[in-house]
Structures are given as structure tokens and as C-alpha cells.
XYZ file of C-alpha atoms in Angstrom:
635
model
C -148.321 84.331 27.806
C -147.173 83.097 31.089
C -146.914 85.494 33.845
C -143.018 86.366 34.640
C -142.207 85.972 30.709
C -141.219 88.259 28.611
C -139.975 87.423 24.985
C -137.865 90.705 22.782
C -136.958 90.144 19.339
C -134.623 92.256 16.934
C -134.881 91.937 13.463
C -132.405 92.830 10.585
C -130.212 92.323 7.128
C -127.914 89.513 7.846
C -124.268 90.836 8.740
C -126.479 94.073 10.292
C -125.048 93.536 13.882
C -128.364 91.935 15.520
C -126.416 89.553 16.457
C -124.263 91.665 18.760
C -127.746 93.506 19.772
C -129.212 90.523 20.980
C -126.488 89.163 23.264
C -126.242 92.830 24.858
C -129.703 92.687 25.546
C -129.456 88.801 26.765
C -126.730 90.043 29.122
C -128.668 92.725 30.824
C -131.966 90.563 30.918
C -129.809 88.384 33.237
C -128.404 91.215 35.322
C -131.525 91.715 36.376
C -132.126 88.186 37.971
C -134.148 86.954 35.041
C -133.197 83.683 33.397
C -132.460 83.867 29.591
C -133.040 81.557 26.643
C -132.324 83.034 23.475
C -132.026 81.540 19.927
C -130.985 83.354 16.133
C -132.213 82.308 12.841
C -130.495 83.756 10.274
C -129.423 82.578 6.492
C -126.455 80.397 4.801
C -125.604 83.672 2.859
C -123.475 86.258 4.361
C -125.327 89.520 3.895
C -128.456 90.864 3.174
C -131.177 88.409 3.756
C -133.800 88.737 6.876
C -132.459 87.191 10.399
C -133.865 87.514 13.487
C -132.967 86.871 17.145
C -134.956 85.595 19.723
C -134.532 86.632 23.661
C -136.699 85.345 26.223
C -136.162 86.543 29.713
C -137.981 84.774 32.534
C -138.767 84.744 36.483
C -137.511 80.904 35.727
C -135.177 78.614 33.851
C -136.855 77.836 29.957
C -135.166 76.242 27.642
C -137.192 77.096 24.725
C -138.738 80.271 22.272
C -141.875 81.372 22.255
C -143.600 82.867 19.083
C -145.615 85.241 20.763
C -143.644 88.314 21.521
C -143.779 91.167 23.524
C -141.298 93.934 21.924
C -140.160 93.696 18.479
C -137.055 96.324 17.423
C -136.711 95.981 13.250
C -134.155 97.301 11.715
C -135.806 97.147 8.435
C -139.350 97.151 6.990
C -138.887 93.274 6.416
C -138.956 92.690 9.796
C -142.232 94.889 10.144
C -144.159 93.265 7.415
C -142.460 90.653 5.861
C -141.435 89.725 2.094
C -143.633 87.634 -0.375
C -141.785 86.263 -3.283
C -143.480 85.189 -6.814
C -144.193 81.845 -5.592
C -144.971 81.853 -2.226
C -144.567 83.635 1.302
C -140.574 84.432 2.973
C -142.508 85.433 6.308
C -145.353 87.389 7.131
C -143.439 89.661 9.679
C -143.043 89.878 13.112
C -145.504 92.486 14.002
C -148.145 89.265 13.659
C -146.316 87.626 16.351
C -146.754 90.302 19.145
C -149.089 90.361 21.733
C -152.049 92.430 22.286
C -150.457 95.592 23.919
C -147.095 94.828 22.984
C -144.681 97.175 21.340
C -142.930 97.895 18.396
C -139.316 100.047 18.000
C -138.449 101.050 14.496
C -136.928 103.105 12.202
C -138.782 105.793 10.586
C -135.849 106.065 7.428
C -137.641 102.686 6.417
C -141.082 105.067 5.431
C -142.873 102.408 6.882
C -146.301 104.116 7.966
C -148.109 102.217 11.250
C -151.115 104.022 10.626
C -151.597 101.696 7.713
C -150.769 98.479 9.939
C -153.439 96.193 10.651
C -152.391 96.135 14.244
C -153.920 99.424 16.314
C -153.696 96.761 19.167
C -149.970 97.359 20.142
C -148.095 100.705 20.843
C -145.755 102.095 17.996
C -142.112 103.227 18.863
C -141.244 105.272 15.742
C -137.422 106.951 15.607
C -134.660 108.288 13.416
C -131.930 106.361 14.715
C -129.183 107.629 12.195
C -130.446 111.228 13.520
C -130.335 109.886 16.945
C -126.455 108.425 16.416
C -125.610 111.853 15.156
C -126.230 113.494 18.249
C -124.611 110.661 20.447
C -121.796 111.328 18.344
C -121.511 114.651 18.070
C -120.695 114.698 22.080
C -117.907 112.802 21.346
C -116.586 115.250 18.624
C -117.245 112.357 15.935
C -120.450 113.506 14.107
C -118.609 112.759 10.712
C -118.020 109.426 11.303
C -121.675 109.068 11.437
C -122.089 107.049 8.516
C -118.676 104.685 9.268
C -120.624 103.747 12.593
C -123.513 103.420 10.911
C -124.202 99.853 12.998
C -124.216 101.688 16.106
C -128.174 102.337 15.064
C -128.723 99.322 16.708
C -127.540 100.208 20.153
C -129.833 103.619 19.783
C -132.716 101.072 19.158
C -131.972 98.655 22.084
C -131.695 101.960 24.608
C -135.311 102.551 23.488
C -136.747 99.144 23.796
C -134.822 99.259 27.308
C -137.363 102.192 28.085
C -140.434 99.970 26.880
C -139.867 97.304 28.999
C -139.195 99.391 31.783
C -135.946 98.581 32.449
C -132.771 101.051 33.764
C -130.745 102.204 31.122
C -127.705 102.463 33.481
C -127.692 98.683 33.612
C -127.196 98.351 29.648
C -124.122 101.142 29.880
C -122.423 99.215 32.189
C -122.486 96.287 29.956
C -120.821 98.803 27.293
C -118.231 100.281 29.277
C -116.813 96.904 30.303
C -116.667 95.077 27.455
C -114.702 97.659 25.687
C -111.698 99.048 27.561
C -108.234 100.440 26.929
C -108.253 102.017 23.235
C -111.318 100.870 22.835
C -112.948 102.293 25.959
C -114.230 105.235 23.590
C -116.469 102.790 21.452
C -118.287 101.555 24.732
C -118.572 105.158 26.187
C -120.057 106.058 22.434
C -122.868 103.173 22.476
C -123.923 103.753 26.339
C -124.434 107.382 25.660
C -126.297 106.374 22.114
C -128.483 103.546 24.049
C -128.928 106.361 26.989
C -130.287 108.901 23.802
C -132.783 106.064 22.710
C -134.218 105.643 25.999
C -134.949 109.490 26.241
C -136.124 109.289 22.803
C -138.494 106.569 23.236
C -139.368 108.112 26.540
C -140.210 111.287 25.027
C -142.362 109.484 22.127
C -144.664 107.749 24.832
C -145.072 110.633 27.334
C -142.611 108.527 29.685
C -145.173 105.423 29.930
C -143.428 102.109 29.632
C -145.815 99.232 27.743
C -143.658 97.023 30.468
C -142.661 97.291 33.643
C -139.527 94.978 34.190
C -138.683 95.880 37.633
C -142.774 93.783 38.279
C -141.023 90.724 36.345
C -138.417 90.735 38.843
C -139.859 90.389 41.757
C -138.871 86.873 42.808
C -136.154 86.319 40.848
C -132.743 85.703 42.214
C -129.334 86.857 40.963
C -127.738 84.280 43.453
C -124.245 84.136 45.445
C -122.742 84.680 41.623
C -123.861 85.874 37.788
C -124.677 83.228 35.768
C -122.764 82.473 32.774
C -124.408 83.404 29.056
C -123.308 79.969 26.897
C -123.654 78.932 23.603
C -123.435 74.929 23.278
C -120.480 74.942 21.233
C -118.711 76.491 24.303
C -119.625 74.038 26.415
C -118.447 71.696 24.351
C -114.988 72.952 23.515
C -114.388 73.565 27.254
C -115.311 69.401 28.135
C -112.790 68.646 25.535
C -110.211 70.771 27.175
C -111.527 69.169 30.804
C -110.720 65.745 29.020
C -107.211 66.670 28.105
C -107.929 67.153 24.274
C -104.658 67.192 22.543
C -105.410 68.205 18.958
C -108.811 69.339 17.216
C -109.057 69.150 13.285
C -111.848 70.696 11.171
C -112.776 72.197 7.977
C -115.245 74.794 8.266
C -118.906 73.995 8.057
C -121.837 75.352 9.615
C -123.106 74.958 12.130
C -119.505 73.065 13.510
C -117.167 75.962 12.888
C -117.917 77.945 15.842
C -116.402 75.430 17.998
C -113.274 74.720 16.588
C -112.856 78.643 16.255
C -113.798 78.935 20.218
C -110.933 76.452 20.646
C -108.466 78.325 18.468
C -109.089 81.515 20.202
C -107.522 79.034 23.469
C -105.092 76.975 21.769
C -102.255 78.914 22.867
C -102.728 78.808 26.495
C -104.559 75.458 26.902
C -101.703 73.430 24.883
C -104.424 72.281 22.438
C -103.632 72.313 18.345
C -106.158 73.191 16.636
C -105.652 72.323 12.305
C -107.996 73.752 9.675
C -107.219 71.171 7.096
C -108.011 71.653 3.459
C -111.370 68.693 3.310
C -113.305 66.627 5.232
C -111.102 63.402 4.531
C -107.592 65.405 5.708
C -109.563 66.100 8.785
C -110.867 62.770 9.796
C -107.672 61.128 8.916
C -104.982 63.388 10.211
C -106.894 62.428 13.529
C -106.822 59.159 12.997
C -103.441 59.849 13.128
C -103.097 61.844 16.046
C -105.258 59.027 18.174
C -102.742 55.919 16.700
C -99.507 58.534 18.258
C -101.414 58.730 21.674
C -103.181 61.675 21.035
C -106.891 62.519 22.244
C -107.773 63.569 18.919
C -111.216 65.196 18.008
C -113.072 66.522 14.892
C -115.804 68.597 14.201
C -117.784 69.082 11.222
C -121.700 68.719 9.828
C -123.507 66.521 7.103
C -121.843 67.057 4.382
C -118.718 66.616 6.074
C -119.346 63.832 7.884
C -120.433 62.546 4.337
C -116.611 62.526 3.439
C -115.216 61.027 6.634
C -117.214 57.588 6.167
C -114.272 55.598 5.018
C -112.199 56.801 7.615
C -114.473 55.763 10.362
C -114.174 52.279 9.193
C -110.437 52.463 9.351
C -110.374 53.831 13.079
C -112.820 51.108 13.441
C -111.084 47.966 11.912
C -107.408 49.520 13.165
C -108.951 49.723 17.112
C -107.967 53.150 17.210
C -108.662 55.009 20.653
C -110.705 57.277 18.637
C -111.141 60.118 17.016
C -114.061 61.585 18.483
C -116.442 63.235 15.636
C -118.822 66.318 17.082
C -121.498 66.104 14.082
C -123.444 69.279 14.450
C -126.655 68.380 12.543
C -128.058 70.931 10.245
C -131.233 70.334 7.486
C -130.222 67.942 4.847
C -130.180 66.262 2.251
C -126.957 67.079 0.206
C -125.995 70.966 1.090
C -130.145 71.478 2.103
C -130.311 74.237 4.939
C -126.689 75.078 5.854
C -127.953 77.650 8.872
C -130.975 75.747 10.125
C -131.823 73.319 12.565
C -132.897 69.315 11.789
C -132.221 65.575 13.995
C -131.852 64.260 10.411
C -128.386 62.275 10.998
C -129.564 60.024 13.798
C -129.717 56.761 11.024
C -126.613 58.150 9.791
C -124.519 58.396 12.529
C -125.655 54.802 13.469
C -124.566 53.351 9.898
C -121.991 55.712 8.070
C -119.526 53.183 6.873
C -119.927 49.668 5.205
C -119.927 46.364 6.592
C -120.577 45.605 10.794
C -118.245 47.746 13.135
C -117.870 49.157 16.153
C -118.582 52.789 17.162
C -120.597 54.702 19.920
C -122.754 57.491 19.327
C -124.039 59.509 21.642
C -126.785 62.409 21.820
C -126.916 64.890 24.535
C -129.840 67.853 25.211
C -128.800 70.693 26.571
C -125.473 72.596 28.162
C -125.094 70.325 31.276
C -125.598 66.898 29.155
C -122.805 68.401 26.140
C -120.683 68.919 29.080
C -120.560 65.234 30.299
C -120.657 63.468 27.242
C -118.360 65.681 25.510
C -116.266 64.640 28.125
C -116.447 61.116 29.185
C -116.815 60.294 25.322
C -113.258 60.221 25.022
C -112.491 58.128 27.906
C -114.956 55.845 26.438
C -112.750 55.957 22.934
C -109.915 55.377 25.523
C -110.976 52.284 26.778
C -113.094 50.751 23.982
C -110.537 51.160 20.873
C -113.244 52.601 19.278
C -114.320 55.722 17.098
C -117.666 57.613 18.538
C -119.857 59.946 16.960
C -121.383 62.890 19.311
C -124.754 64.394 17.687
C -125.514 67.689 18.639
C -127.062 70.434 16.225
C -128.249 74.202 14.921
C -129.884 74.624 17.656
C -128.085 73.259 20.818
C -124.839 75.339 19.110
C -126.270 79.080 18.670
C -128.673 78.784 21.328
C -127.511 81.763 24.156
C -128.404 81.148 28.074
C -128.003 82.007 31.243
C -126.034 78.240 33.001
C -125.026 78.437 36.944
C -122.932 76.347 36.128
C -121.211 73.197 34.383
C -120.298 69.542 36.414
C -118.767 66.371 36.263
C -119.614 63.608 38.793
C -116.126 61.955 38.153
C -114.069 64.347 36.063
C -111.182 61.445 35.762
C -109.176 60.895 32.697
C -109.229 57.249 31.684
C -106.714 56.377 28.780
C -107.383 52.482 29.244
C -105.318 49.500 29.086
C -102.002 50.402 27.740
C -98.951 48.034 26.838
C -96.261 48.061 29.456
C -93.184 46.437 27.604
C -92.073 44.593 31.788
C -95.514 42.648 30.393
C -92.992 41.190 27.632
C -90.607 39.533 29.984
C -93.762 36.871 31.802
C -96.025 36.951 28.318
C -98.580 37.150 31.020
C -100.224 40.304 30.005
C -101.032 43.153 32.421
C -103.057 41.102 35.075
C -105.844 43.205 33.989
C -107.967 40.487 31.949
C -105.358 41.252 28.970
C -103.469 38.034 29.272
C -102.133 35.908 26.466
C -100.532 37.363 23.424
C -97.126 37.862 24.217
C -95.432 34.821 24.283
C -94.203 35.994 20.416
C -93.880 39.812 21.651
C -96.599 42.351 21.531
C -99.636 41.668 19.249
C -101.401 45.397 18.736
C -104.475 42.935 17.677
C -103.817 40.330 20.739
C -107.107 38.498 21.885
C -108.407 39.163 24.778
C -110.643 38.741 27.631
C -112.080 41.963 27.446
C -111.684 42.154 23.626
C -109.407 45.165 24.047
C -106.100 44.718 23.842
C -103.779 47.304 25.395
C -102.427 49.823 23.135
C -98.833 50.898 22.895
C -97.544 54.183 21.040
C -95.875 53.803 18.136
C -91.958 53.927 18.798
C -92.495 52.972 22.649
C -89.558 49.840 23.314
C -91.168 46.282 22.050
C -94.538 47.882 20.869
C -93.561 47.837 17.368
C -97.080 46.745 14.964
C -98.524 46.499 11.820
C -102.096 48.627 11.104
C -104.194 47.605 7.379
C -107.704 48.526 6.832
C -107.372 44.693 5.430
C -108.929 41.897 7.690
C -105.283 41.117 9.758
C -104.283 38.446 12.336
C -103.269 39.114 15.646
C -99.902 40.748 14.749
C -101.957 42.982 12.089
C -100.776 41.090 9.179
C -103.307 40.583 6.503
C -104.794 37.630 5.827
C -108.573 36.317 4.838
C -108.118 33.182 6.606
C -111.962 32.262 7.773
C -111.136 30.924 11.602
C -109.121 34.339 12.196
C -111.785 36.753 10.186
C -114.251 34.928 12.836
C -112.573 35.534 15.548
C -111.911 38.724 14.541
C -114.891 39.956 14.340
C -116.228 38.613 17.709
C -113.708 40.638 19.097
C -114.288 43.969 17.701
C -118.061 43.449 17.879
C -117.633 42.534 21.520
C -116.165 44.840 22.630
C -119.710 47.124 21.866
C -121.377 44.619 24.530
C -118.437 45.242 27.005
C -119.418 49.430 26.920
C -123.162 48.840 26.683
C -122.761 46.578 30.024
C -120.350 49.058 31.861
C -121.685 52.550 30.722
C -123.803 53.566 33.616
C -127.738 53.791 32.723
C -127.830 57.446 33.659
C -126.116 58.376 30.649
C -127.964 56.146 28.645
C -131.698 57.432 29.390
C -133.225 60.323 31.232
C -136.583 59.695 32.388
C -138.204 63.540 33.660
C -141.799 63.284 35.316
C -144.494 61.358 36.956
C -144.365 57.441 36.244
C -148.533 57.543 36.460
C -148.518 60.182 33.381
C -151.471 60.428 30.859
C -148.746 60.590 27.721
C -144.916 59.496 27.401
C -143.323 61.389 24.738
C -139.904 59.646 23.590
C -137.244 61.979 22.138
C -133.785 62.896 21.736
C -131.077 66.010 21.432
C -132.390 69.176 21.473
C -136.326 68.996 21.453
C -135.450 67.701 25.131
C -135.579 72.044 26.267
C -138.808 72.350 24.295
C -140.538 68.848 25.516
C -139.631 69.852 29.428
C -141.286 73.310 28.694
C -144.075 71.890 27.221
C -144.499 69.478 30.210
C -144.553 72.368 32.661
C -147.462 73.928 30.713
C -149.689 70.639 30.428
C -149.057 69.583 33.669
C -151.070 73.115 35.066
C -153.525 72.199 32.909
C -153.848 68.737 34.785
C -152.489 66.838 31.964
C -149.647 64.440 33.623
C -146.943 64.016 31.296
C -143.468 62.287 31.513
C -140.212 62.187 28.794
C -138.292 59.498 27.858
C -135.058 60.771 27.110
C -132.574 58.444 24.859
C -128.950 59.766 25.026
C -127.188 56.654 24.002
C -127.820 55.770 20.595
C -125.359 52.882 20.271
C -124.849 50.853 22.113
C -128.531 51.211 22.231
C -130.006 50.787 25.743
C -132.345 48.118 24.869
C -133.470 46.931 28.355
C -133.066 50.872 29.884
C -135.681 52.129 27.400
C -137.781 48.812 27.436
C -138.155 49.145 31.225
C -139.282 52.837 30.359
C -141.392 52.571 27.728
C -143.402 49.443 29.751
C -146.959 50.327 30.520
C -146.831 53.927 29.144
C -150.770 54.435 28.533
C -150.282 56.327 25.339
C -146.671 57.246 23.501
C -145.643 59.827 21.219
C -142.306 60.612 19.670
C -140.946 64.227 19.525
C -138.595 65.215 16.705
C -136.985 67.629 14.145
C -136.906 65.461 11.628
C -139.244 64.354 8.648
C -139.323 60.104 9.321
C -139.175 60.380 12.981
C -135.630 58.520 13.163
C -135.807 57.862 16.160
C -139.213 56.047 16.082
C -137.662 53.534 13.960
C -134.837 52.723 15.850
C -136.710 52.270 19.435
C -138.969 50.072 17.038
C -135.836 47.502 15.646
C -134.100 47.568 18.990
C -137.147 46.865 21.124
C -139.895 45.855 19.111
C -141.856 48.553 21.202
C -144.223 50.528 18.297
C -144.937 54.548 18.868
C -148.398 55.186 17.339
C -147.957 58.465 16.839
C -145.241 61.029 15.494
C -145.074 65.275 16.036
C -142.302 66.287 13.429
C -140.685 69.169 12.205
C -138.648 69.867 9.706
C -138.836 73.165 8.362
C -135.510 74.346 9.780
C -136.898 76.478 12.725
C -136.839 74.279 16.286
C -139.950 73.916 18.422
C -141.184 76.914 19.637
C -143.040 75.951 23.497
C -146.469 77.414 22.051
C -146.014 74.926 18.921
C -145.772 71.692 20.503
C -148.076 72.404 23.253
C -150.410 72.268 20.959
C -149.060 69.489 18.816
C -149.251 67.195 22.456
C -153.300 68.573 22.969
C -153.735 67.301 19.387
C -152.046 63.923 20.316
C -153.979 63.563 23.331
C -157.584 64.349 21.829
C -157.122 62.338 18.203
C -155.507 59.427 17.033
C -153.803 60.980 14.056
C -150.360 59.253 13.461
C -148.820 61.749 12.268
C -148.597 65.318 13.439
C -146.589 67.850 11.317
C -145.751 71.294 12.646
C -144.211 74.264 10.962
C -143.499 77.781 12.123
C -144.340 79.754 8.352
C -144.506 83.093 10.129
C -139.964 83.612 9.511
């Protein structure tokens, strides 16, 4: 393991409160000065099955897991040893995963026995924790309510792992005791003292010898002018839309999309946003349709299966020229309901192609905080301008992912609502002087050609703007008709106006291109393997292997001459991504005619940890194989 890492992992029932455990511990890690990239898996149901969180604190930023860990807390003897079923093997446990002289905290109620482990290599933190919670209670005059508080156990647990790495347990109180004030100032004064009783206790149980010494880890790091801020992507992603003036938000809830449009809820009120659970998929997409024809920015977020069920809308938006809506598709494993928790890049192709017949409609694919942040938010000044719908794919992973961000920017954090109909324009039948002209000599036309292709949009009920909308082939007025001349021209105009934003979006949001242009091996990727690629690079490169990343954020229009320029004289190629086909592959392939030998997938629901596709990238470097195929069977 690199020096300055350190990588803690909790382990539990789902619905047991690691969850809550985790981000504690996250937020303490980067108290200290560390840097922070944590990640959950846990399953679709709702209680009972294993989940585990990942935390891993570091003298530097990471944006990836590692498998090998150095403390493990379980909560339950699943976490210690795993579960096999009748046909094959849940997970082997996590004790496998932790490194020679690493430790483990658990609960001796689980009668698991370490003397029959088949690990004597790492140090053994055995505790009562209810017994433990009873006397942190029983200070407070609530020893009955023992059982009630029964989650609590948890913060006993994380007190003691504080001792094993070494850490100061007044740090972690001080996280309780302001996170729960007023009437509730009692719970946080109740979990510091029962993460204060763990430390003793685990302190006690090693003769006061820390596996870990944290205060060693954090020498050279840096807590700055300011904390940094502990994010989730779906944060960052409903605070661009605010940014951007988002007006209304619909949604039906999905994994993984439902976080966000709860985030925004939880703001509605005083950022004079709507936010509408609708009853489907097709109310959602279509009351925001609606919302974007009144003048609305209008978004809507939802995953596969939902986005399955807003197809026939996005041709609508797309045949109407609506200024959106803007669809946040947070990709989980497919097909059909497949892996409603996990992460996958499977809806790449299907973001491209969702509805029938040739249309217009940007998609767009950021990789980490700072990238959901700007697209999230120029996306709809894109809609804005275009008369388009646009499809932002972001996934599992990028959403429940937890890190420590300085913070987020904007080069130009402008609002751009495009060429709009001013009714004066009615009087000279001129247009706008804006390369809108023509049109009016008969009064507005909502489908007037243009210069540009987009014609400027007036609100419904604003004086002279009056116009007919069909998801029928319609003239210039929006009156249907199948006439061949006007279905021509038609379609030149809505098709050109996809040339217009491929010629005016700026290349740096099409592409990202991250290290030396001499490198041994270009890897070519997308979304969120872009945190586990740069990590990747970092290790390779001090083993004198020079590799660079070819990052593709625009997805359509696709940046043909960006990524050809890119790709040109890369001495050996590989593509990078969660998926099983490599999506991505294909579509560099049709739009460029460029060929990628060789393919690392994954697609067993887990990401990439760092460890896994270092060594996917050695065995693309030293064979020829085409096709490399990783999967994490150990959770």
C-alpha cells in the first residue's frame, strides 16, 4: 500500500446505520488534513443483506478505493467471514482484504472465535459493544433504553477503531456534539461519550498500542485557509441546477436518481425551485416538457428503467424544438430492473439512440464533482440556445461516492436563455438582427427558418407569439403536413442545428486529455472510471510506465476531429470501462474510424478499485489479449 494511505471499512446488515458510521468517520479523516474518497456498496433491498462502506483517507487527493484495507469494524460475522450460498460464493469476507498487520474491530455477541481465523497476521479488536452502550448510557440516566438505541453500537465501534489508527478521540466528539444541537444535543453528547468508551475499551484490549499511528500520516498534509467540503455527486449536481436558475425538477423515484431530487426538495422552499414526484416515468418527462414549452428550465432525473419510459417523449421535445428538458440518467447495471444499487456505463448507446427516427439531442458525460458541476450547468444553457432536449450520464458511483472537494467553479457562470421572440420584431418582419431573419412577414412562425436553424422562441400567451406544437411533421407555422419539400427542409433544420453546437461548444468540454503526449499507453474512457484511470496513472508512472487518458465528455455531438487529433499516433490504446461491450469502443470506432485493440471491462456492479486496474493496464502492456475482464468477487 502506498505510503500516506490508509483505507477503513465498516461492515453491516443493510438499514444497520453504517452508513451514518462511515460519513462520521469520513468527516474526521478530513479534520485531520487527510483527503477522503469514500464509496458504499450496499443492496436493492431495504434491510438485512451485507453492505459495506469504503473510506480511504490520504496525505493526497484519490479518487478511487482500494481493496486492500487497513482496519475493518464488522458489525456482523458476515462481514468477518463472508456467506456462501448453495450455488456459489456472496463474498469471502473482508478479513481477506486486510493487510498484513492490519486490524480488525468486532463484536464478540456475534461468537465469532479469531483463534479459528486463518489470519494470525493482523491484530484482533474483540468487544461487547451492547455492554459497552450500556455503560455510556447509564451516565446519562438512560440504561433502559439500551435496546431502543441499539444502533448506537456502531458509534462504540468507530471510538475503538479511532484508537487503532491512532487517532484523538476528542476530534470524533466534536463531530457529535455539532451535528446534533438543541433537543437533540443529548443524542450527540450520548454517542461522543459511547465513541470516547470504545476508545478506552480498545485501548485497554491492546495494552494502549495503536496498529496505526495517524498523527505519522499527517505529517504533510494541509487543512488549508478553509475545511473542505464532504460531497456526494448528486449534490453537486442539484446545486449547478440551482446555479443555472432551475425552475422546476420532476422525478419518480429510482435508484440511484432519487437522492438528487430529494437533496433538491429538502431546498425547494428557499431556492424557489418545484420539485414534483409524479406518479411514472412518462408524467415526469412530459410534465417537463411542459414546463420548458411555458419558459421554464425544466429538469428530470431518473435511471434505466425510467429513462426506458421517457423515449417517446424525447422525440416530442425533439420534433417540437423545445428548450429542453434536461434528463440526469444516473446509470445503474442493466438490463431490464438488473442491479438497482450497483454501478455500470451500460446506457452510453442508449442515451445516444433512445427514440425512433433521426433527431436532435446532446448528451453529455462528466467524471467527477468539478466536471458534474459545469455540465450540469451549462447543459441547460445549451438546451436554451439549441431548442433541443439533452441527456446528462452520470451513475452509481459518481452519486454515492463521499469526498473531501475545496471547492466547486464555473469559468462563465452566465445564464443564456437564447434567441427569444420580441413581438417590436413583428412590426419590420425583419427578425431580431441576430441571424433570425425572415419569417414574419405572416406573423410569428414558432418553426420559422433560419440562419442559425433556431428560431427564437416565444412563451405561450406572450402578445403575437401565438403557435401550433404536433409531434406530426409541421410547416413553418407548426401545422401538419407531409408535404416532401417542407419534411426536407425540415429536417435540415433540426439536424443542423446539432452542427451549429458541435462547432460552438468549446473543445474543453468536449475532451480532457491528462498526461504526457510521449506516453507508452493511451487509455480512452469516459464518466466515472476517469477517478480510477488518473489513480492508476499516478501508480504506473513511478514505475516508469508513461501513461496518458483520453477523456470523452461529449458524447453527441461527438467530437470527431477533438478525439481524432488525440487519439493520432498513440503507440498502443486501450479503452477503460464499466460496461460488458465496451460502448464506448464502438462509438470512437463509427465516428472516427480509429480501432482500440484492446478492452479492460467490468461489469460486475462494483467500480474499479486502483489495485484492480493497475493490474488490468500491466496485463495490457505485457500481452496482446483483446479483451481484459476484471471482477472484484471478494463483496
Amino acid at each position: 500500500m502506498r505510503e500516506g494511505d490508509l483505507t477503513w471499512l465498516i461492515g453491516g446488515p443493510q438499514g444497520g446505520g453504517i452508513n451514518v458510521s462511515a460519513e462520521t468517520f469520513a468527516k474526521y479523516a478530513a479534520r485531520t488534513g487527510l483527503r477522503v474518497f469514500a464509496n458504499i456498496e450496499y443492496h436493492s433491498n431495504i434491510m438485512g443483506e451485507h453492505s459495506y462502506y469504503r473510506v480511504r483517507a490520504s496525505r493526497e487527493q484519490r479518487h478511487s478505493v482500494l481493496d486492500q484495507v487497513n482496519v475493518v469494524v464488522a458489525l456482523d460475522e458476515e462481514t468477518l467471514i463472508g456467506r456462501k450460498h448453495a450455488h456459489f460464493t456472496s463474498h469471502r469476507g473482508h478479513v481477506a482484504e486486510v493487510e498484513s498487520g492490519g486490524a480488525v474491530v468486532f463484536d464478540t455477541a456475534t461468537k465469532f472465535n479469531p483463534e479459528t481465523h486463518e489470519r494470525k497476521d493482523v491484530v484482533w479488536v474483540g468487544l461487547s459493544m451492547m455492554d459497552l452502550l450500556r455503560e455510556a448510557l447509564r451516565e446519562f440516566g438512560r440504561e433502559g433504553d439500551a435496546n431502543r438505541l441499539r444502533v448506537m453500537t456502531n458509534t462504540v465501534a468507530l471510538g475503538a477503531s479511532v484508537f487503532v489508527i491512532g487517532g484523538d478521540i476528542g476530534g470524533l466528539a466534536e463531530i457529535y456534539t455539532e451535528e446534533f444541537t438543541g433537543r437533540r444535543a443529548q443524542i450527540g453528547e450520548m454517542n461522543a461519550r459511547a465513541a470516547a468508551i470504545g476508545y478506552e475499551a480498545a485501548q485497554q484490549a491492546l495494552g494502549g498500542r495503536a496498529p496505526y499511528d495517524l498523527k505519522s500520516m499527517t505529517v504533510g498534509a494541509s487543512l488549508g485557509a478553509k475545511r473542505p467540503m464532504m460531497l456526494k455527486g448528486y449534490a453537486s449536481c442539484g446545486m449547478a441546477k440551482l446555479k443555472a436558475g432551475l425552475h422546476i425538477q420532476t422525478y419518480y423515484p429510482i435508484s440511484p436518481a432519487t437522492d438528487e431530487s430529494v437533496f433538491l426538495e429538502s431546498l425547494q422552499r428557499d431556492q424557489n425551485v418545484l420539485v414534483v414526484q409524479c406518479e411514472d416515468e412518462i408524467s415526469s418527462i412530459q410534465m417537463a416538457i411542459g414546463a420548458a414549452n411555458a419558459g421554464a428550465r425544466a429538469a428530470t432525473s431518473t435511471s434505466g428503467p425510467g429513462f426506458a419510459l421517457m423515449v417517446e417523449g424525447i422525440g416530442y421535445a425533439s420534433i417540437t424544438e423545445v428548450s429542453g428538458p434536461v434528463i440526469f440518467l444516473w446509470q445503474r447495471g442493466g438490463p431490464s430492473t438488473g442491479l438497482p444499487t450497483r454501478e455500470e456505463q451500460g446506457d452510453l448507446l442508449f442515451a445516444l439512440h433512445p427514440a425512433q427516427g433521426d433527431f436532435p439531442h446532446i448528451v453529455v458525460a462528466p467524471g467527477d464533482d468539478q466536471e458534474i458541476y459545469e455540465d450540469s450547468f451549462e447543459v441547460f444553457n445549451w438546451v436554451d440556445r439549441y431548442h433541443m432536449p439533452a441527456v446528462v450520464l452520470l451513475d452509481k458511483y459518481l452519486q454515492s461516492s463521499y469526498k473531501t472537494v475545496d471547492e466547486l467553479t464555473l469559468d462563465n457562470p452566465v445564464i443564456d436563455r437564447g434567441p427569444r421572440f420580441n413581438p417590436a420584431d413583428l412590426q419590420n418582419g425583419h427578425g431580431d438582427g441576430n441571424g433570425h431573419r425572415g419569417g414574419y412577414e405572416d406573423g410569428y412562425l414558432a418553426f420559422a427558418m433560419t440562419e442559425s436553424g433556431v428560431t427564437p422562441r416565444a412563451i405561450p400567451g406572450q402578445e403575437g407569439g401565438i403557435f401550433w406544437a404536433t409531434s406530426d411533421e409541421h410547416n413553418p407555422r407548426g401545422h401538419i403536413t407531409e408535404d416532401a419539400t417542407n419534411r426536407i427542409e425540415m429536417m435540415d433544420k433540426r439536424m443542423g442545428k446539432l452542427e451549429l453546437a458541435a462547432r460552438e461548444i468549446p473543445s474543453a468540454r468536449k475532451i480532457g486529455v491528462y498526461g504526457p503526449a510521449d506516453a507508452d499507453l493511451t487509455i480512452v474512457g469516459w464518466g466515472s472510471v476517469k477517478g480510477s484511470v488518473l489513480d492508476a496513472m499516478d501508480v504506473l508512472a513511478k514505475e516508469g510506465v508513461k501513461v496518458n487518458f483520453v477523456q470523452i465528455r461529449l458524447m453527441r455531438p461527438f467530437p470527431v476531429q477533438e478525439v481524432t487529433d488525440a487519439l493520432a499516433g498513440a503507440k498502443r490504446l486501450v479503452l477503460v470501462e464499466c460496461n460488458y461491450s465496451g460502448q464506448l469502443g464502438g462509438l470512437v470506432r463509427e465516428m472516427t474510424g480509429i480501432h482500440i485493440p484492446q478492452y479492460v471491462v467490468k461489469y460486475d456492479g462494483r467500480p474499479f478499485s486502483e489495485e484492480e486496474l493497475v493490474e488490468a493496464l500491466r496485463q495490457a502492456i505485457s500481452t496482446d489479449d483483446a479483451r481484459i475482464h476484471v471482477s472484484h468477487l471478494s463483496a
